[in-house]
PDB file of C-alpha atoms in Angstrom:
ATOM      1  CA  MET A   1     154.420-152.168 152.179  1.00  0.00           C
ATOM      2  CA  ASN A   2     156.768-152.197 149.500  1.00  0.00           C
ATOM      3  CA  TYR A   3     159.725-149.509 148.732  1.00  0.00           C
ATOM      4  CA  SER A   4     160.943-149.350 145.159  1.00  0.00           C
ATOM      5  CA  ALA A   5     164.343-147.320 145.859  1.00  0.00           C
ATOM      6  CA  ILE A   6     166.027-145.237 148.911  1.00  0.00           C
ATOM      7  CA  LYS A   7     168.291-142.555 147.644  1.00  0.00           C
ATOM      8  CA  TYR A   8     170.918-141.204 150.072  1.00  0.00           C
ATOM      9  CA  CYS A   9     172.232-137.509 150.036  1.00  0.00           C
ATOM     10  CA  ASP A  10     169.699-136.448 147.562  1.00  0.00           C
ATOM     11  CA  ILE A  11     169.175-132.481 146.747  1.00  0.00           C
ATOM     12  CA  ALA A  12     165.959-132.879 144.075  1.00  0.00           C
ATOM     13  CA  ASN A  13     163.373-133.841 146.357  1.00  0.00           C
ATOM     14  CA  GLY A  14     163.356-131.217 148.996  1.00  0.00           C
ATOM     15  CA  THR A  15     165.501-128.423 150.415  1.00  0.00           C
ATOM     16  CA  GLY A  16     168.951-129.153 151.463  1.00  0.00           C
ATOM     17  CA  VAL A  17     170.529-132.799 151.536  1.00  0.00           C
ATOM     18  CA  ARG A  18     167.828-135.642 152.038  1.00  0.00           C
ATOM     19  CA  THR A  19     167.114-139.280 152.434  1.00  0.00           C
ATOM     20  CA  VAL A  20     164.431-140.060 149.856  1.00  0.00           C
ATOM     21  CA  LEU A  21     161.911-142.954 149.910  1.00  0.00           C
ATOM     22  CA  PHE A  22     160.273-144.145 146.942  1.00  0.00           C
ATOM     23  CA  VAL A  23     157.382-146.449 148.374  1.00  0.00           C
ATOM     24  CA  SER A  24     155.476-148.587 145.570  1.00  0.00           C
ATOM     25  CA  GLY A  25     151.613-148.555 145.119  1.00  0.00           C
ATOM     26  CA  CYS A  26     149.756-145.864 143.321  1.00  0.00           C
ATOM     27  CA  ARG A  27     146.460-145.505 141.842  1.00  0.00           C
ATOM     28  CA  ASN A  28     146.524-142.369 140.036  1.00  0.00           C
ATOM     29  CA  HIS A  29     148.785-143.567 137.143  1.00  0.00           C
ATOM     30  CA  CYS A  30     149.615-140.166 135.990  1.00  0.00           C
ATOM     31  CA  GLU A  31     150.594-139.559 132.357  1.00  0.00           C
ATOM     32  CA  GLY A  32     154.013-138.773 131.902  1.00  0.00           C
ATOM     33  CA  CYS A  33     154.970-140.164 135.478  1.00  0.00           C
ATOM     34  CA  PHE A  34     158.593-140.443 136.061  1.00  0.00           C
ATOM     35  CA  GLN A  35     158.350-143.669 138.490  1.00  0.00           C
ATOM     36  CA  PRO A  36     155.728-145.735 136.594  1.00  0.00           C
ATOM     37  CA  GLU A  37     157.092-149.285 137.699  1.00  0.00           C
ATOM     38  CA  THR A  38     156.139-147.677 141.357  1.00  0.00           C
ATOM     39  CA  TRP A  39     152.712-147.784 140.314  1.00  0.00           C
ATOM     40  CA  SER A  40     152.510-151.582 141.487  1.00  0.00           C
ATOM     41  CA  PHE A  41     152.133-152.562 145.216  1.00  0.00           C
ATOM     42  CA  THR A  42     154.134-155.646 144.719  1.00  0.00           C
ATOM     43  CA  HIS A  43     157.313-153.728 143.175  1.00  0.00           C
ATOM     44  CA  GLY A  44     160.711-154.072 144.988  1.00  0.00           C
ATOM     45  CA  LYS A  45     161.421-154.778 148.505  1.00  0.00           C
ATOM     46  CA  PRO A  46     159.463-155.308 151.524  1.00  0.00           C
ATOM     47  CA  PHE A  47     160.165-152.305 153.902  1.00  0.00           C
ATOM     48  CA  ALA A  48     160.960-153.466 157.303  1.00  0.00           C
ATOM     49  CA  GLY A  49     163.702-153.875 159.765  1.00  0.00           C
ATOM     50  CA  GLU A  50     167.066-153.350 158.352  1.00  0.00           C
ATOM     51  CA  THR A  51     165.510-151.092 155.786  1.00  0.00           C
ATOM     52  CA  GLU A  52     163.885-148.565 158.562  1.00  0.00           C
ATOM     53  CA  ASP A  53     167.250-148.982 160.569  1.00  0.00           C
ATOM     54  CA  ALA A  54     169.199-148.008 157.487  1.00  0.00           C
ATOM     55  CA  VAL A  55     166.992-144.962 157.000  1.00  0.00           C
ATOM     56  CA  ILE A  56     167.168-143.888 160.313  1.00  0.00           C
ATOM     57  CA  ALA A  57     170.862-144.266 160.349  1.00  0.00           C
ATOM     58  CA  SER A  58     171.035-142.191 157.262  1.00  0.00           C
ATOM     59  CA  LEU A  59     169.436-139.097 158.800  1.00  0.00           C
ATOM     60  CA  GLN A  60     171.626-138.778 161.803  1.00  0.00           C
ATOM     61  CA  PRO A  61     174.529-137.155 160.090  1.00  0.00           C
ATOM     62  CA  ASP A  62     174.656-133.071 160.828  1.00  0.00           C
ATOM     63  CA  TYR A  63     174.383-132.285 156.776  1.00  0.00           C
ATOM     64  CA  ILE A  64     171.384-134.203 156.400  1.00  0.00           C
ATOM     65  CA  ARG A  65     168.316-131.942 156.309  1.00  0.00           C
ATOM     66  CA  GLY A  66     165.429-134.614 156.313  1.00  0.00           C
ATOM     67  CA  LEU A  67     163.185-137.383 154.890  1.00  0.00           C
ATOM     68  CA  THR A  68     161.040-137.261 151.849  1.00  0.00           C
ATOM     69  CA  LEU A  69     158.663-139.724 151.012  1.00  0.00           C
ATOM     70  CA  LEU A  70     157.942-140.555 147.483  1.00  0.00           C
ATOM     71  CA  GLY A  71     156.416-142.925 145.084  1.00  0.00           C
ATOM     72  CA  GLY A  72     154.189-144.366 143.814  1.00  0.00           C
ATOM     73  CA  ASP A  73     152.201-142.830 146.944  1.00  0.00           C
ATOM     74  CA  PRO A  74     152.503-142.636 150.280  1.00  0.00           C
ATOM     75  CA  PHE A  75     149.163-141.218 150.825  1.00  0.00           C
ATOM     76  CA  GLU A  76     147.504-145.070 149.431  1.00  0.00           C
ATOM     77  CA  PRO A  77     145.976-146.533 152.321  1.00  0.00           C
ATOM     78  CA  GLU A  78     148.230-149.447 152.162  1.00  0.00           C
ATOM     79  CA  ASN A  79     151.475-147.178 152.511  1.00  0.00           C
ATOM     80  CA  GLN A  80     149.675-144.827 155.194  1.00  0.00           C
ATOM     81  CA  ARG A  81     149.407-147.958 157.487  1.00  0.00           C
ATOM     82  CA  ALA A  82     153.071-148.739 157.452  1.00  0.00           C
ATOM     83  CA  LEU A  83     154.599-145.302 157.088  1.00  0.00           C
ATOM     84  CA  ARG A  84     152.636-143.755 160.278  1.00  0.00           C
ATOM     85  CA  PRO A  85     154.762-145.860 162.709  1.00  0.00           C
ATOM     86  CA  PHE A  86     157.704-145.208 160.858  1.00  0.00           C
ATOM     87  CA  LEU A  87     157.279-141.576 160.718  1.00  0.00           C
ATOM     88  CA  ARG A  88     156.772-141.626 164.659  1.00  0.00           C
ATOM     89  CA  ARG A  89     159.980-143.485 164.672  1.00  0.00           C
ATOM     90  CA  VAL A  90     161.938-140.738 162.556  1.00  0.00           C
ATOM     91  CA  ARG A  91     160.348-137.991 164.871  1.00  0.00           C
ATOM     92  CA  LYS A  92     161.560-139.974 168.016  1.00  0.00           C
ATOM     93  CA  GLU A  93     164.988-140.505 166.567  1.00  0.00           C
ATOM     94  CA  CYS A  94     165.795-138.048 164.399  1.00  0.00           C
ATOM     95  CA  PRO A  95     164.681-134.476 166.165  1.00  0.00           C
ATOM     96  CA  GLY A  96     165.668-131.624 164.279  1.00  0.00           C
ATOM     97  CA  ARG A  97     165.353-133.135 160.569  1.00  0.00           C
ATOM     98  CA  ASP A  98     162.177-132.115 158.219  1.00  0.00           C
ATOM     99  CA  VAL A  99     159.615-134.315 156.661  1.00  0.00           C
ATOM    100  CA  TRP A 100     158.402-133.948 153.154  1.00  0.00           C
ATOM    101  CA  ALA A 101     156.258-136.340 151.201  1.00  0.00           C
ATOM    102  CA  TYR A 102     154.360-136.117 147.637  1.00  0.00           C
ATOM    103  CA  THR A 103     150.899-137.288 146.951  1.00  0.00           C
ATOM    104  CA  GLY A 104     148.710-136.914 143.618  1.00  0.00           C
ATOM    105  CA  TYR A 105     145.950-136.612 146.285  1.00  0.00           C
ATOM    106  CA  LEU A 106     144.414-133.458 147.098  1.00  0.00           C
ATOM    107  CA  LEU A 107     145.060-132.156 150.442  1.00  0.00           C
ATOM    108  CA  ASP A 108     141.849-130.382 151.075  1.00  0.00           C
ATOM    109  CA  ALA A 109     139.680-132.929 149.084  1.00  0.00           C
ATOM    110  CA  ASP A 110     141.001-136.744 149.088  1.00  0.00           C
ATOM    111  CA  LEU A 111     143.018-136.512 152.413  1.00  0.00           C
ATOM    112  CA  ARG A 112     140.540-134.931 154.625  1.00  0.00           C
ATOM    113  CA  PRO A 113     137.839-136.865 156.394  1.00  0.00           C
ATOM    114  CA  GLY A 114     135.421-138.370 153.848  1.00  0.00           C
ATOM    115  CA  GLY A 115     137.983-138.254 151.338  1.00  0.00           C
ATOM    116  CA  LYS A 116     138.584-140.929 149.110  1.00  0.00           C
ATOM    117  CA  CYS A 117     142.196-141.580 150.882  1.00  0.00           C
ATOM    118  CA  HIS A 118     141.521-140.589 154.065  1.00  0.00           C
ATOM    119  CA  THR A 119     141.809-143.660 156.555  1.00  0.00           C
ATOM    120  CA  GLU A 120     142.217-143.685 160.434  1.00  0.00           C
ATOM    121  CA  ASP A 121     146.128-143.176 159.933  1.00  0.00           C
ATOM    122  CA  THR A 122     145.889-139.927 157.446  1.00  0.00           C
ATOM    123  CA  ASP A 123     145.500-137.206 160.589  1.00  0.00           C
ATOM    124  CA  GLU A 124     148.545-138.399 162.152  1.00  0.00           C
ATOM    125  CA  MET A 125     150.781-138.855 159.308  1.00  0.00           C
ATOM    126  CA  LEU A 126     149.836-135.596 158.258  1.00  0.00           C
ATOM    127  CA  ALA A 127     150.481-134.187 161.615  1.00  0.00           C
ATOM    128  CA  LEU A 128     154.210-135.679 161.481  1.00  0.00           C
ATOM    129  CA  ILE A 129     154.935-134.027 157.901  1.00  0.00           C
ATOM    130  CA  ASP A 130     156.306-130.730 157.888  1.00  0.00           C
ATOM    131  CA  VAL A 131     155.989-130.030 153.710  1.00  0.00           C
ATOM    132  CA  LEU A 132     153.136-131.792 151.489  1.00  0.00           C
ATOM    133  CA  VAL A 133     153.563-131.688 147.708  1.00  0.00           C
ATOM    134  CA  ASP A 134     149.918-132.325 146.551  1.00  0.00           C
ATOM    135  CA  GLY A 135     148.216-133.088 143.497  1.00  0.00           C
ATOM    136  CA  PRO A 136     148.601-135.224 140.169  1.00  0.00           C
ATOM    137  CA  PHE A 137     151.588-134.633 137.840  1.00  0.00           C
ATOM    138  CA  VAL A 138     149.360-133.253 134.799  1.00  0.00           C
ATOM    139  CA  MET A 139     151.803-133.814 131.713  1.00  0.00           C
ATOM    140  CA  ALA A 140     149.898-130.608 129.938  1.00  0.00           C
ATOM    141  CA  GLN A 141     151.364-128.296 133.164  1.00  0.00           C
ATOM    142  CA  LYS A 142     154.431-129.834 133.240  1.00  0.00           C
ATOM    143  CA  ASP A 143     157.405-127.154 133.930  1.00  0.00           C
ATOM    144  CA  ILE A 144     160.745-128.213 134.688  1.00  0.00           C
ATOM    145  CA  SER A 145     161.537-124.762 136.026  1.00  0.00           C
ATOM    146  CA  LEU A 146     159.533-125.386 139.089  1.00  0.00           C
ATOM    147  CA  ALA A 147     161.505-126.134 142.292  1.00  0.00           C
ATOM    148  CA  PHE A 148     160.606-129.367 143.748  1.00  0.00           C
ATOM    149  CA  LYS A 149     157.269-130.334 141.689  1.00  0.00           C
ATOM    150  CA  GLY A 150     156.975-131.422 138.187  1.00  0.00           C
ATOM    151  CA  SER A 151     153.094-129.477 137.096  1.00  0.00           C
ATOM    152  CA  LYS A 152     152.223-126.056 137.861  1.00  0.00           C
ATOM    153  CA  ASN A 153     148.756-127.500 139.276  1.00  0.00           C
ATOM    154  CA  GLN A 154     150.590-129.041 142.196  1.00  0.00           C
ATOM    155  CA  ARG A 155     151.274-127.238 145.614  1.00  0.00           C
ATOM    156  CA  ILE A 156     153.981-127.239 148.100  1.00  0.00           C
ATOM    157  CA  ILE A 157     152.093-126.857 151.193  1.00  0.00           C
ATOM    158  CA  ASP A 158     153.513-125.647 154.875  1.00  0.00           C
ATOM    159  CA  MET A 159     151.887-128.201 156.943  1.00  0.00           C
ATOM    160  CA  LYS A 160     152.660-126.369 160.125  1.00  0.00           C
ATOM    161  CA  HIS A 161     150.756-123.066 159.084  1.00  0.00           C
ATOM    162  CA  TYR A 162     147.742-125.870 157.806  1.00  0.00           C
ATOM    163  CA  ARG A 163     147.625-127.522 161.371  1.00  0.00           C
ATOM    164  CA  GLN A 164     147.195-123.941 162.833  1.00  0.00           C
ATOM    165  CA  THR A 165     144.806-122.078 160.512  1.00  0.00           C
ATOM    166  CA  GLY A 166     143.226-124.734 158.326  1.00  0.00           C
ATOM    167  CA  GLU A 167     144.460-122.921 155.405  1.00  0.00           C
ATOM    168  CA  ILE A 168     146.460-124.009 152.585  1.00  0.00           C
ATOM    169  CA  THR A 169     149.553-121.690 152.146  1.00  0.00           C
ATOM    170  CA  GLU A 170     152.156-122.434 149.522  1.00  0.00           C
ATOM    171  CA  LEU A 171     155.873-122.419 150.128  1.00  0.00           C
ATOM    172  CA  MET A 172     157.052-121.692 146.738  1.00  0.00           C
TER     173      MET A 172
END
């Protein structure tokens, strides 16, 4: 998997101060996407070794709330394969940090068994995430007043509640 950028001490992509990993690769190609360069799976640099270590280290200070995965799309099958073991590592080495992920795919359609992006990695990846912002960016529903999402159709989902009940509950 390649990544486009890493932002340290970000406050725009989830609650609190966060490290944000922008992965490369997205098939959604949403009109008005703020990161179209991340559509290519070959954009950026390989995410491995020293880069993973740097992200883990950035999550250690007490003032860091957590990690956010953006893109591109973390739930492209190729990206899930690389992110699942990384998220295991985050959970092990960074206790108390939360994990947010953004995807243009829908939890209850595309990421469920039989969905177009469901793989052998998906269920565990979803189990390692606290908050999922799902749905494609829709230019006609763009609203800059929304917290942590770009268009009204997107949902900020409490994944703990979803895992316990199977119900989608939006946080904001």
